[in-house]
Amino acid sequence: MRIVGILVALAGWLVPLVALSMTQSTGARFGACVLGIIISLVGILGVLNGVHQADAIWKKG
Amino acid sequence: MKFWKRRNRCLWMAIAILLVCSLAAFATPETAPPAVPAAQAAPAAVPPTPAPAVAPPAMDVPLDTKAAAAPSVDELAKGDPSGTKIGTVSDVIAADSKKGLTLADLVNQAGQNRIAINFVWTLITGFLVMFMQAGFAVVETGLTRAKNANHTMMMNFMVYGFGLFAYWVCGFAIQMGSAGPYSTLGGGAGLTGEYTINLFGKPFGLWGTHGFFMTHGGAYDVAAMVMFLFQMVFMDTALTIVTGTCAERWKYLAFAVSSVFMGALTYPLFANWAWGGGWLSQLGTNFGLGHGYADFAGSGVVHSVGGVTALALGMMIGPRIGKYTRRGKPNAIPGHDITWVLTGCFILAFGWFGFNPGSTLAASGNGALRISSVAVNTMLAGCTGSFGAILYMWIRYGKPDASMSGNGLLAGLVAITAPSGFVNTIGAAIIGSVAGVLVCLSVEFFDRVIKVDDPVGAISVHGANGLWGVISVGLFADGTSNYGGSWNGVNGGVTGLFYGDPGQLVAQLIGVGTLIGFVFSLSYVSGWIIDIIIGQRVPAADELAGLDIPEMGALCYPEFVLKPEPEMEPAMAAGD
C-alpha cells in the first residue's frame, strides 16, 4: 500500500502537467491543478498515512 | 464567565476593526499601473525627440582632473577626522599611470563599484541567513525535552556541515549549473549547462550540469562563489526544518545520511526547476502562464521543500512514545525552555532580513533598490503572523500561547518569503495574518486528525505556510516590481490574480502540485530506503531514557536532575 500511496501522489502531480499540453484555457488548467493537488493529498494523507496509522506505536498493546 | 465573554467580545471586535481597515485600504480607488515591459516603456503616440548630434567623448584621452580638487599629500597627512578628504578622484585607479586618468577608467570604476556593492550586499545577507542556523537550533532545542537537548542541538549543528559538503560536491551544480551569467553579480558566464528534455513540444530543463566541486564548468569564478555561499545557506535552512519534526526519536546516523541526500539531490532539483532556469521557471515563456513559477526568496524552494520532507519522514518515523493515548488522543509534551524558543524566533526574524532582501542578489541596479520594500514586507508579515496566532490562541484557549506566538511570527515570515519582492504592504499584512491563523489550524490538524507528531510544528510553519506563500504570489503580486525589466524571461513585473493575471496563479499552483506530489514522493522514497538500510527510529528504551546518552554519549545538562517521565498508559511505556 505504501507504493500505491506514492503512485497516487505522483499521479496527482502529473495531472496539471498533462493538462498543460491538452488545453490553452487558464480556467481548465486551474481546475487541473486543483484536481492534481487533491489527488496527491489523498495519496499522502489518505493512503500513505493510513498505512502508518494502522501500524502506529500507540496502538500496540 | 462574564469576564471571559467580555474579553472574547473585545478580541472579536479588534479582529473586525482590522478586517475593515484592510478592506478599506484595498477599496481605495488606486489602480495599479499595468506591467509595462521595459522594451515598451516609451509611449508610442509621442514621436521621440531627435537627440542632438554630439560626438561621443573619447574614452582613452587623459582627463583634466583639476576641478575635482583632490586633497594634497600634505593635507591628507594631517588626518581626516571629518571624513571629507578621502574617497575622491585620487582614489580612482588609472589603468596606465603614465597616461593618467581617462574616461574609460571612470566607467570601469563605476562598473566595478556596482558589482562590488552587489557582492558585499549578497555576501552580508548570506552571512545573516547563515546565522539563522543558530535560531533554528535554539528554537528546536527549546521546544524539545531536556533529556534530548544535546541530540537536538547536535542535529542542528551538524546539518550545516553535512549539507554544505553535499552541496559543494554536486548540489550547487544540479541547482545552479545553468543559471549563469548573473545579471547582478557580473560573472558566472561558464555556468550554462542544463540537462533538458522535450515534453509536449517544449524544452523542460531538469538539472544543471556545470559547477561540480565549484571548479568544473567555469565555477571557479568570484561571482559564482558569491552565488554558492548565498544559495548554500538557503539550502541549509531547508535541511534544518526536518530535524525539528523528527526530533526526540530520530537515529543520528539516519539523520546524517538523510541530510546529505537532501543537500545533494532533493533540494537542488526543485531549486533548479524554480531558480536555476528549469521547467517551472519557464512556464511563462513556454506556456504563457504569467511569469512562470515565481518564488522570490523561497517559500516553496526552501520552506515547503523542508516542510514536505519533514512530513514524509515524520509520518514514517511515527509519533514519540507518549504522544498519543491508546485511543489516539494527543498528549501535550511541552518543551523545556520557552526562553530559548522566543530568543530563537528573534534570531530567525533578524536573519530573515538577509533571506528576503538579499534575494535581490543586488543593491545597485536592476531595480534592486526595492530591497527597502522587501524588508518592510518581511517585517510586517512577521508582525501580523504573530498577531494572527496570538489572537487565535487567545480566543480559542483563553491564553496568549507563547510557543504558538513564536510559530505565528515564523509562519508570517515563511509565507512572505515568496511574495516579498512582488507585493505591497497591504498584501504583506494580509499574507502574514492569514499565515498566523493557518499555522494554528494546521498544527491542530496534523496533531489531532492526521496524527503526525511534530514537536516543533515545522510541518505547519514551513510546509503549510510555505505553500500558502507560493499561492499568495499568484494572488497579491501587484505588478510594480521591475528587476531588470523582466522575471523568468517574461517582460514586466510579476502580477497576481487580484491585479489581473490569473495565469500567474496557475503557475504557482503547478509549483504547489510539484512540491506535494513530486518532492514529497522523492523524500519519502529516499527516507524509506534509509529506513530499510539503517533504520530511522531509535529503540524505545533509548527514546524513554532520552537520546543524549544513547545517541550522543553526553548529557546537555549533566548537573541538572531531570524530571522523570510522567506516568503513561502501560502500552505506551512499553513502546515497541
XYZ file of C-alpha atoms in Angstrom:
637
model
C 0.000 0.000 0.000
C 2.950 2.317 0.533
C 3.792 2.070 -3.156
C 0.158 2.752 -4.041
C 0.225 5.887 -1.906
C 3.396 7.124 -3.595
C 1.994 6.362 -7.043
C -1.232 8.248 -6.273
C 0.810 11.246 -5.037
C 2.882 11.196 -8.219
C -0.215 10.775 -10.390
C -1.647 13.907 -8.835
C 1.483 15.801 -9.829
C 1.180 14.622 -13.421
C -2.424 15.827 -13.850
C -1.623 19.563 -14.257
C 1.463 18.739 -16.325
C -0.572 16.764 -18.826
C -3.229 19.491 -18.801
C -0.601 21.989 -19.955
C -0.432 20.292 -23.315
C -4.140 19.459 -23.582
C -5.641 22.914 -23.151
C -4.767 26.571 -23.511
C -7.602 27.635 -21.212
C -6.416 29.159 -17.960
C -9.613 28.037 -16.227
C -9.154 24.432 -17.314
C -5.516 24.485 -16.263
C -6.536 25.923 -12.904
C -9.063 23.107 -12.474
C -6.439 20.522 -13.379
C -4.067 21.976 -10.789
C -6.671 21.820 -8.037
C -7.631 18.269 -9.035
C -3.985 17.201 -9.099
C -3.281 18.680 -5.681
C -6.337 16.916 -4.221
C -5.262 13.586 -5.724
C -1.747 13.993 -4.318
C -3.124 14.855 -0.882
C -5.360 11.778 -0.950
C -2.310 9.670 -1.763
C -0.267 11.198 1.064
C -2.721 11.891 3.868
C -5.194 9.164 2.996
C -3.384 6.139 1.616
C 0.173 6.562 2.887
C -0.715 7.944 6.295
C -3.345 5.219 6.616
C -0.622 2.588 6.255
C 1.435 4.202 9.007
C -1.531 4.788 11.304
C -2.587 1.151 11.020
C 0.792 0.226 12.459
C 1.107 3.177 14.848
C 3.161 2.798 18.001
C 0.316 3.994 20.216
C -1.985 1.227 19.004
C 0.327 -1.531 20.121
C -0.721 -3.091 23.346
C -17.534 33.696 32.814
C -18.685 37.262 32.187
C -15.102 38.395 32.042
C -14.270 35.647 29.563
C -17.208 36.627 27.352
C -16.301 40.294 27.539
C -12.698 39.571 26.645
C -13.750 37.429 23.712
C -16.069 40.171 22.529
C -13.183 42.644 22.673
C -10.916 40.336 20.730
C -13.531 39.740 18.046
C -14.083 43.490 17.788
C -10.340 44.005 17.341
C -10.306 41.449 14.521
C -13.332 43.082 12.892
C -11.708 46.531 13.011
C -8.553 45.131 11.460
C -10.513 43.454 8.687
C -12.472 46.626 7.949
C -9.245 48.640 7.809
C -7.706 46.096 5.428
C -10.744 46.105 3.158
C -10.893 49.891 3.188
C -7.275 50.061 2.141
C -7.974 47.631 -0.674
C -11.069 49.526 -1.776
C -9.070 52.750 -2.288
C -9.566 53.593 -5.974
C -5.922 53.400 -6.768
C -5.341 51.378 -9.864
C -2.119 49.528 -10.076
C -0.160 50.559 -13.129
C -0.143 47.851 -15.750
C 3.056 45.935 -16.031
C 4.974 47.670 -18.759
C 7.650 45.687 -20.472
C 10.918 47.566 -20.271
C 11.285 47.476 -24.016
C 7.944 49.252 -24.444
C 8.360 51.842 -21.726
C 8.293 54.831 -24.115
C 4.758 55.859 -25.182
C 4.189 55.050 -28.825
C 1.966 58.090 -29.576
C 4.625 60.698 -28.837
C 7.293 60.865 -31.503
C 10.717 60.683 -29.949
C 12.682 63.931 -29.917
C 15.779 63.518 -32.046
C 18.869 63.695 -29.903
C 21.377 66.413 -30.820
C 24.259 65.035 -32.785
C 27.109 65.056 -30.301
C 30.222 63.069 -30.848
C 30.772 60.531 -28.074
C 33.613 61.519 -25.746
C 36.893 59.796 -26.334
C 37.377 57.111 -23.708
C 41.152 56.954 -23.700
C 42.039 60.646 -23.546
C 43.501 61.761 -20.198
C 41.000 63.816 -18.176
C 41.621 67.220 -16.684
C 41.043 66.405 -13.029
C 41.996 69.763 -11.539
C 38.343 70.684 -10.970
C 37.913 67.570 -8.814
C 40.234 69.261 -6.305
C 41.792 66.199 -4.793
C 43.430 66.895 -1.414
C 47.195 67.237 -1.434
C 49.522 64.809 0.279
C 50.206 67.410 2.961
C 46.510 67.836 3.647
C 45.983 64.078 3.893
C 48.979 63.821 6.249
C 47.079 65.917 8.775
C 44.433 63.210 9.030
C 40.782 63.265 8.038
C 38.635 63.477 11.184
C 35.580 64.711 9.279
C 35.793 62.067 6.547
C 35.624 64.589 3.707
C 39.107 64.308 2.242
C 39.210 60.670 1.249
C 37.096 58.987 -1.409
C 37.917 61.458 -4.194
C 39.326 61.362 -7.679
C 42.697 60.376 -6.241
C 41.167 57.067 -5.171
C 40.157 56.147 -8.737
C 42.744 53.845 -10.209
C 44.187 54.684 -13.615
C 44.950 51.719 -15.864
C 48.011 53.491 -17.208
C 49.611 55.671 -14.539
C 51.820 57.427 -17.102
C 48.839 58.498 -19.180
C 46.734 59.484 -16.174
C 43.025 59.078 -15.520
C 40.787 58.569 -18.541
C 37.034 58.363 -19.043
C 37.463 54.627 -19.575
C 38.966 54.370 -16.085
C 35.953 56.170 -14.590
C 33.459 53.981 -16.447
C 35.262 50.831 -15.401
C 35.383 52.063 -11.815
C 31.616 52.680 -11.880
C 31.030 49.124 -13.125
C 33.392 47.717 -10.527
C 31.631 49.696 -7.800
C 28.198 48.386 -8.811
C 29.370 44.795 -8.810
C 31.250 45.348 -5.543
C 28.132 46.762 -3.886
C 26.145 43.753 -5.071
C 28.855 41.328 -3.948
C 29.034 42.846 -0.473
C 25.253 43.033 -0.166
C 24.749 39.419 -1.208
C 27.574 38.138 0.985
C 26.456 40.011 4.097
C 22.849 38.945 3.694
C 24.153 35.416 3.187
C 26.027 35.702 6.487
C 22.761 36.768 8.147
C 20.994 33.723 6.713
C 23.817 31.506 7.963
C 23.191 32.818 11.483
C 19.594 31.614 11.206
C 21.022 28.147 11.880
C 21.585 29.325 15.449
C 17.976 30.482 15.610
C 16.664 27.141 14.396
C 18.945 25.320 16.826
C 17.674 27.090 19.919
C 14.014 27.138 18.817
C 14.042 23.388 18.243
C 16.054 22.612 21.344
C 13.804 24.771 23.485
C 10.713 23.007 22.158
C 12.045 19.549 22.971
C 12.648 17.940 26.343
C 15.835 18.465 28.327
C 16.766 14.785 28.020
C 17.106 15.227 24.226
C 18.697 18.688 24.170
C 22.207 17.604 23.174
C 20.828 15.384 20.399
C 18.587 18.131 19.013
C 21.338 20.727 19.214
C 23.825 18.423 17.508
C 21.425 17.728 14.641
C 21.073 21.457 14.080
C 24.809 21.954 14.397
C 25.963 19.230 12.044
C 23.255 19.710 9.437
C 25.301 22.730 8.421
C 28.354 20.620 7.694
C 26.554 17.664 6.109
C 24.508 19.926 3.869
C 27.423 22.153 2.892
C 29.563 19.196 1.890
C 26.856 17.629 -0.275
C 26.037 20.968 -1.856
C 29.693 21.610 -2.698
C 30.119 18.160 -4.269
C 27.066 18.237 -6.536
C 24.147 20.196 -5.092
C 25.199 23.570 -6.454
C 25.870 22.123 -9.896
C 22.459 20.455 -10.048
C 20.717 23.616 -8.882
C 22.661 26.451 -10.481
C 24.742 24.746 -13.162
C 22.891 26.627 -15.869
C 21.997 29.864 -14.085
C 24.884 31.909 -15.451
C 25.726 34.560 -16.397
C 24.399 36.554 -13.439
C 22.983 39.955 -14.340
C 23.608 41.446 -10.891
C 26.925 39.830 -9.968
C 28.608 40.173 -13.316
C 30.071 36.706 -13.650
C 29.194 33.031 -13.784
C 29.305 33.055 -17.579
C 30.541 29.477 -17.702
C 27.602 28.039 -15.769
C 25.376 27.333 -18.727
C 24.870 23.561 -18.716
C 21.315 22.251 -18.272
C 20.060 18.736 -18.979
C 16.849 19.288 -20.908
C 14.192 17.004 -22.368
C 11.449 17.846 -24.836
C 7.944 17.355 -23.497
C 4.724 18.486 -25.183
C 6.941 20.150 -27.792
C 8.629 22.386 -25.206
C 12.028 22.184 -23.506
C 11.890 21.010 -19.900
C 15.100 21.830 -18.013
C 15.684 19.178 -15.349
C 19.095 19.725 -13.731
C 22.292 21.688 -14.119
C 25.465 20.053 -15.373
C 28.199 22.607 -14.641
C 29.829 23.519 -11.339
C 30.644 20.253 -9.549
C 33.078 20.816 -6.651
C 32.945 24.523 -7.548
C 35.761 24.018 -10.006
C 34.117 22.391 -13.019
C 32.482 24.246 -15.909
C 33.517 27.787 -15.058
C 32.526 27.612 -11.378
C 35.967 28.803 -10.226
C 34.743 32.357 -10.552
C 34.326 35.102 -7.971
C 30.655 35.742 -8.830
C 29.920 32.005 -8.738
C 31.465 31.872 -5.263
C 29.107 34.603 -4.057
C 26.204 32.704 -5.544
C 27.396 29.451 -3.948
C 27.602 30.959 -0.479
C 24.190 32.580 -0.717
C 22.455 29.521 -2.162
C 24.195 27.173 0.263
C 22.824 28.862 3.359
C 19.350 28.739 1.829
C 19.703 25.030 1.197
C 20.830 24.503 4.783
C 17.722 26.270 6.041
C 15.587 23.698 4.237
C 17.553 20.832 5.766
C 17.262 22.052 9.324
C 13.461 22.160 9.116
C 13.334 18.363 9.070
C 15.311 17.986 12.299
C 12.535 19.745 14.217
C 9.770 17.406 13.110
C 11.831 14.271 13.687
C 13.335 15.419 16.979
C 13.434 13.186 20.067
C 13.304 9.853 18.181
C 15.470 10.151 15.042
C 18.550 7.974 14.804
C 21.556 10.267 14.364
C 23.105 8.214 11.556
C 19.828 8.227 9.644
C 19.658 11.979 10.107
C 23.186 12.375 8.733
C 22.563 10.283 5.618
C 19.177 11.878 5.053
C 20.670 15.385 5.269
C 23.429 14.572 2.790
C 20.870 13.180 0.332
C 18.623 16.188 0.699
C 21.503 18.632 0.228
C 22.813 16.726 -2.759
C 19.603 15.985 -4.642
C 16.130 16.734 -3.244
C 16.633 20.431 -2.599
C 18.856 21.230 -5.611
C 16.478 19.505 -8.016
C 13.440 21.581 -7.093
C 15.608 24.695 -6.730
C 16.855 24.177 -10.283
C 13.304 23.944 -11.566
C 12.371 27.182 -9.798
C 15.570 29.262 -9.709
C 18.140 27.587 -11.923
C 16.353 28.019 -15.243
C 14.458 24.716 -15.007
C 10.982 23.936 -16.327
C 8.916 25.567 -13.558
C 10.585 28.927 -14.154
C 9.867 28.569 -17.875
C 6.104 28.061 -17.538
C 5.684 31.689 -18.582
C 7.793 31.593 -21.726
C 6.735 28.070 -22.746
C 3.048 28.006 -21.805
C 2.074 31.643 -21.291
C 1.442 31.205 -17.559
C 2.273 34.637 -16.121
C 5.969 34.941 -15.383
C 6.361 31.226 -14.752
C 6.645 29.874 -11.225
C 7.754 32.888 -9.167
C 9.262 32.371 -5.727
C 11.227 35.451 -4.729
C 13.132 34.093 -1.730
C 11.915 30.551 -1.265
C 8.585 29.922 0.467
C 8.390 26.965 -1.876
C 12.013 26.239 -2.722
C 13.292 26.413 0.844
C 10.430 26.140 3.314
C 7.967 23.880 1.519
C 10.729 21.520 0.408
C 11.795 21.302 4.054
C 8.198 21.061 5.243
C 7.036 18.278 2.920
C 10.239 16.333 3.573
C 9.536 16.741 7.284
C 6.020 15.392 6.702
C 7.346 12.384 4.798
C 9.873 11.494 7.479
C 7.631 12.396 10.411
C 4.948 10.097 9.024
C 7.466 7.309 8.529
C 9.203 7.602 11.894
C 5.941 7.829 13.814
C 4.993 9.742 16.955
C 7.054 9.909 20.131
C 6.205 7.427 22.834
C 3.560 9.021 24.998
C 2.367 11.486 22.392
C -0.914 9.609 21.863
C -3.042 7.549 24.212
C -4.192 4.133 23.129
C -7.403 5.761 21.931
C -5.441 8.166 19.780
C -5.917 11.243 21.923
C -2.908 13.577 21.693
C -0.952 14.466 24.828
C 0.873 17.764 25.056
C 4.619 17.274 25.509
C 5.906 20.721 26.470
C 9.376 21.850 25.529
C 11.907 22.501 28.254
C 12.838 26.148 27.645
C 10.470 28.755 26.266
C 13.191 31.388 26.696
C 15.260 29.639 24.066
C 12.232 29.328 21.804
C 11.403 33.022 21.732
C 15.052 34.095 21.600
C 15.465 31.794 18.624
C 12.424 33.336 16.953
C 14.035 36.768 17.264
C 17.295 35.450 15.809
C 15.348 33.987 12.904
C 13.400 37.206 12.341
C 16.733 39.052 12.260
C 18.176 36.567 9.794
C 15.121 36.914 7.595
C 16.316 40.412 6.723
C 19.092 38.602 4.911
C 16.836 35.928 3.498
C 14.338 38.121 1.658
C 16.050 41.438 0.849
C 19.234 39.541 -0.014
C 17.361 37.595 -2.663
C 17.602 40.572 -4.987
C 21.269 39.488 -5.232
C 21.894 43.199 -5.656
C 21.638 46.576 -4.004
C 22.592 48.550 -7.096
C 20.889 48.460 -10.482
C 18.212 46.134 -11.901
C 15.506 47.660 -9.690
C 17.354 46.412 -6.620
C 16.514 49.476 -4.554
C 13.274 47.633 -3.914
C 15.197 45.965 -1.082
C 13.611 48.517 1.244
C 10.130 47.398 0.233
C 11.141 43.753 0.589
C 12.493 44.401 4.082
C 9.356 46.230 5.226
C 7.111 43.497 3.800
C 9.176 40.932 5.691
C 8.938 42.837 8.942
C 5.219 43.451 8.542
C 4.231 39.884 7.694
C 6.154 38.567 10.687
C 4.306 41.014 12.890
C 0.839 40.184 11.557
C 1.707 36.488 11.657
C 2.392 36.560 15.376
C -0.637 38.785 15.801
C -2.898 36.304 13.980
C -1.583 33.371 16.005
C -1.832 35.068 19.388
C -5.395 36.186 18.666
C -6.405 32.713 17.560
C -4.930 31.069 20.647
C -6.307 33.699 22.992
C -9.833 33.334 21.643
C -9.759 29.559 21.361
C -7.876 28.606 24.518
C -8.133 31.716 26.665
C -4.368 32.330 26.872
C -1.874 34.025 24.561
C 0.251 30.948 23.981
C 3.988 31.726 23.832
C 5.205 28.960 21.538
C 2.374 29.499 19.068
C 3.047 33.240 19.067
C 6.599 32.403 18.070
C 5.363 29.974 15.449
C 2.979 32.675 14.186
C 5.901 35.044 13.708
C 7.801 32.377 11.801
C 4.713 31.433 9.782
C 4.257 35.031 8.667
C 7.916 35.208 7.695
C 7.746 31.910 5.818
C 4.624 32.975 3.936
C 6.028 36.359 2.880
C 9.268 34.829 1.644
C 7.970 34.062 -1.869
C 5.890 37.209 -2.385
C 8.133 39.681 -0.514
C 9.591 41.086 -3.716
C 6.292 41.341 -5.583
C 3.626 42.654 -3.193
C 2.775 45.906 -1.419
C 2.481 46.333 2.340
C -1.283 45.705 2.452
C -0.736 42.400 0.691
C 2.119 41.572 3.053
C -0.001 42.293 6.131
C -2.841 40.092 4.877
C -0.486 37.272 3.877
C 1.111 37.361 7.329
C -2.134 37.431 9.283
C -3.567 34.523 7.287
C -0.341 32.621 7.969
C -0.654 33.283 11.699
C -4.089 31.683 11.853
C -3.203 28.971 9.352
C -0.282 27.747 11.443
C -2.570 27.217 14.456
C -5.179 25.371 12.396
C -2.512 23.294 10.690
C -0.837 22.301 13.962
C -4.199 21.103 15.293
C -4.951 19.287 12.045
C -1.691 17.348 11.971
C -1.769 16.728 15.722
C -5.371 15.543 16.049
C -6.580 14.390 12.643
C -3.510 13.160 10.744
C -1.707 12.147 13.955
C 1.755 13.024 12.705
C 3.805 14.058 15.718
C 5.688 17.292 15.055
C 7.377 18.521 18.281
C 8.152 21.988 16.897
C 5.308 22.463 14.400
C 7.723 22.584 11.449
C 5.311 20.924 9.010
C 2.774 23.652 9.696
C 5.174 26.588 9.948
C 7.275 25.733 6.909
C 5.212 23.254 4.893
C 1.674 24.627 5.086
C 2.720 28.268 5.185
C 5.363 27.790 2.536
C 2.627 26.553 0.220
C 0.424 29.474 1.242
C 3.293 31.834 0.425
C 3.656 30.314 -3.047
C -0.071 30.669 -3.702
C -0.131 34.217 -2.365
C 2.263 35.352 -5.113
C -0.404 34.315 -7.610
C -2.971 36.385 -5.711
C -1.276 39.512 -4.348
C 1.662 40.323 -6.691
C 0.905 43.869 -7.821
C 2.996 44.118 -10.986
C 5.143 47.020 -9.781
C 8.391 45.121 -9.313
C 10.960 45.563 -12.046
C 14.111 43.552 -11.599
C 15.906 44.394 -14.798
C 12.659 44.695 -16.755
C 11.607 41.045 -16.679
C 11.237 37.975 -14.500
C 11.951 34.458 -15.747
C 12.310 35.833 -19.262
C 8.859 37.437 -19.332
C 8.761 41.224 -19.618
C 7.179 43.330 -16.867
C 6.561 42.754 -13.184
C 5.001 39.630 -11.668
C 1.232 40.191 -11.411
C -1.251 38.080 -9.467
C -4.938 37.307 -9.862
C -6.128 40.330 -7.858
C -4.164 42.616 -10.188
C -5.261 40.992 -13.423
C -3.185 37.904 -14.263
C -4.873 34.562 -13.466
C -2.133 32.719 -15.370
C 0.344 33.540 -12.594
C -1.875 31.758 -10.061
C -1.905 28.649 -12.264
C 1.897 28.723 -12.487
C 2.064 28.937 -8.700
C -0.382 26.039 -8.310
C 1.727 23.879 -10.606
C 4.606 24.637 -8.234
C 2.449 23.624 -5.267
C 1.463 20.395 -7.025
C 5.114 19.643 -7.721
C 6.054 20.196 -4.089
C 3.271 17.974 -2.791
C 3.352 15.307 -5.488
C 6.989 15.083 -6.537
C 9.138 16.436 -3.703
C 7.142 14.555 -1.072
C 7.417 11.305 -3.041
C 11.160 11.685 -3.600
C 11.684 12.440 0.091
C 9.514 9.525 1.143
C 11.248 7.011 -1.129
C 14.728 8.140 -0.040
C 13.637 8.027 3.596
C 12.181 4.566 3.083
C 15.450 3.266 1.624
C 17.360 4.726 4.585
C 14.823 3.131 6.925
C 15.436 -0.273 5.352
C 19.235 0.001 5.399
C 19.931 1.954 8.610
C 16.597 2.310 10.390
C 15.114 5.723 11.025
C 13.961 5.355 14.618
C 15.916 4.794 17.809
C 14.996 1.851 20.079
C 12.144 2.540 22.525
C 14.436 2.169 25.561
C 16.745 4.878 24.213
C 13.818 7.152 23.492
C 12.467 6.770 27.016
C 15.900 7.370 28.533
C 16.453 10.426 26.349
C 18.736 10.471 23.319
C 21.585 12.463 24.842
C 23.429 9.486 26.324
C 22.434 6.647 23.926
C 22.977 8.637 20.733
C 25.458 11.388 21.660
C 27.283 9.977 24.665
C 26.836 13.059 26.831
C 24.056 14.944 28.539
C 23.330 18.514 27.571
C 22.697 19.400 31.229
C 24.882 16.992 33.262
C 24.427 18.842 36.533
C 20.646 19.003 36.307
C 18.324 16.453 37.836
C 15.944 15.632 35.020
C 12.298 15.168 35.916
C 11.171 11.583 35.323
C 8.646 10.857 32.572
C 5.017 11.342 33.646
C 3.062 8.142 34.044
C 1.769 6.830 30.761
C -0.553 4.065 29.778
C 1.252 0.702 30.119
C 1.180 0.076 26.389
C 2.877 3.368 25.743
C 5.584 2.922 28.306
C 6.476 -0.442 26.821
C 6.965 1.116 23.439
C 7.558 -1.325 20.630
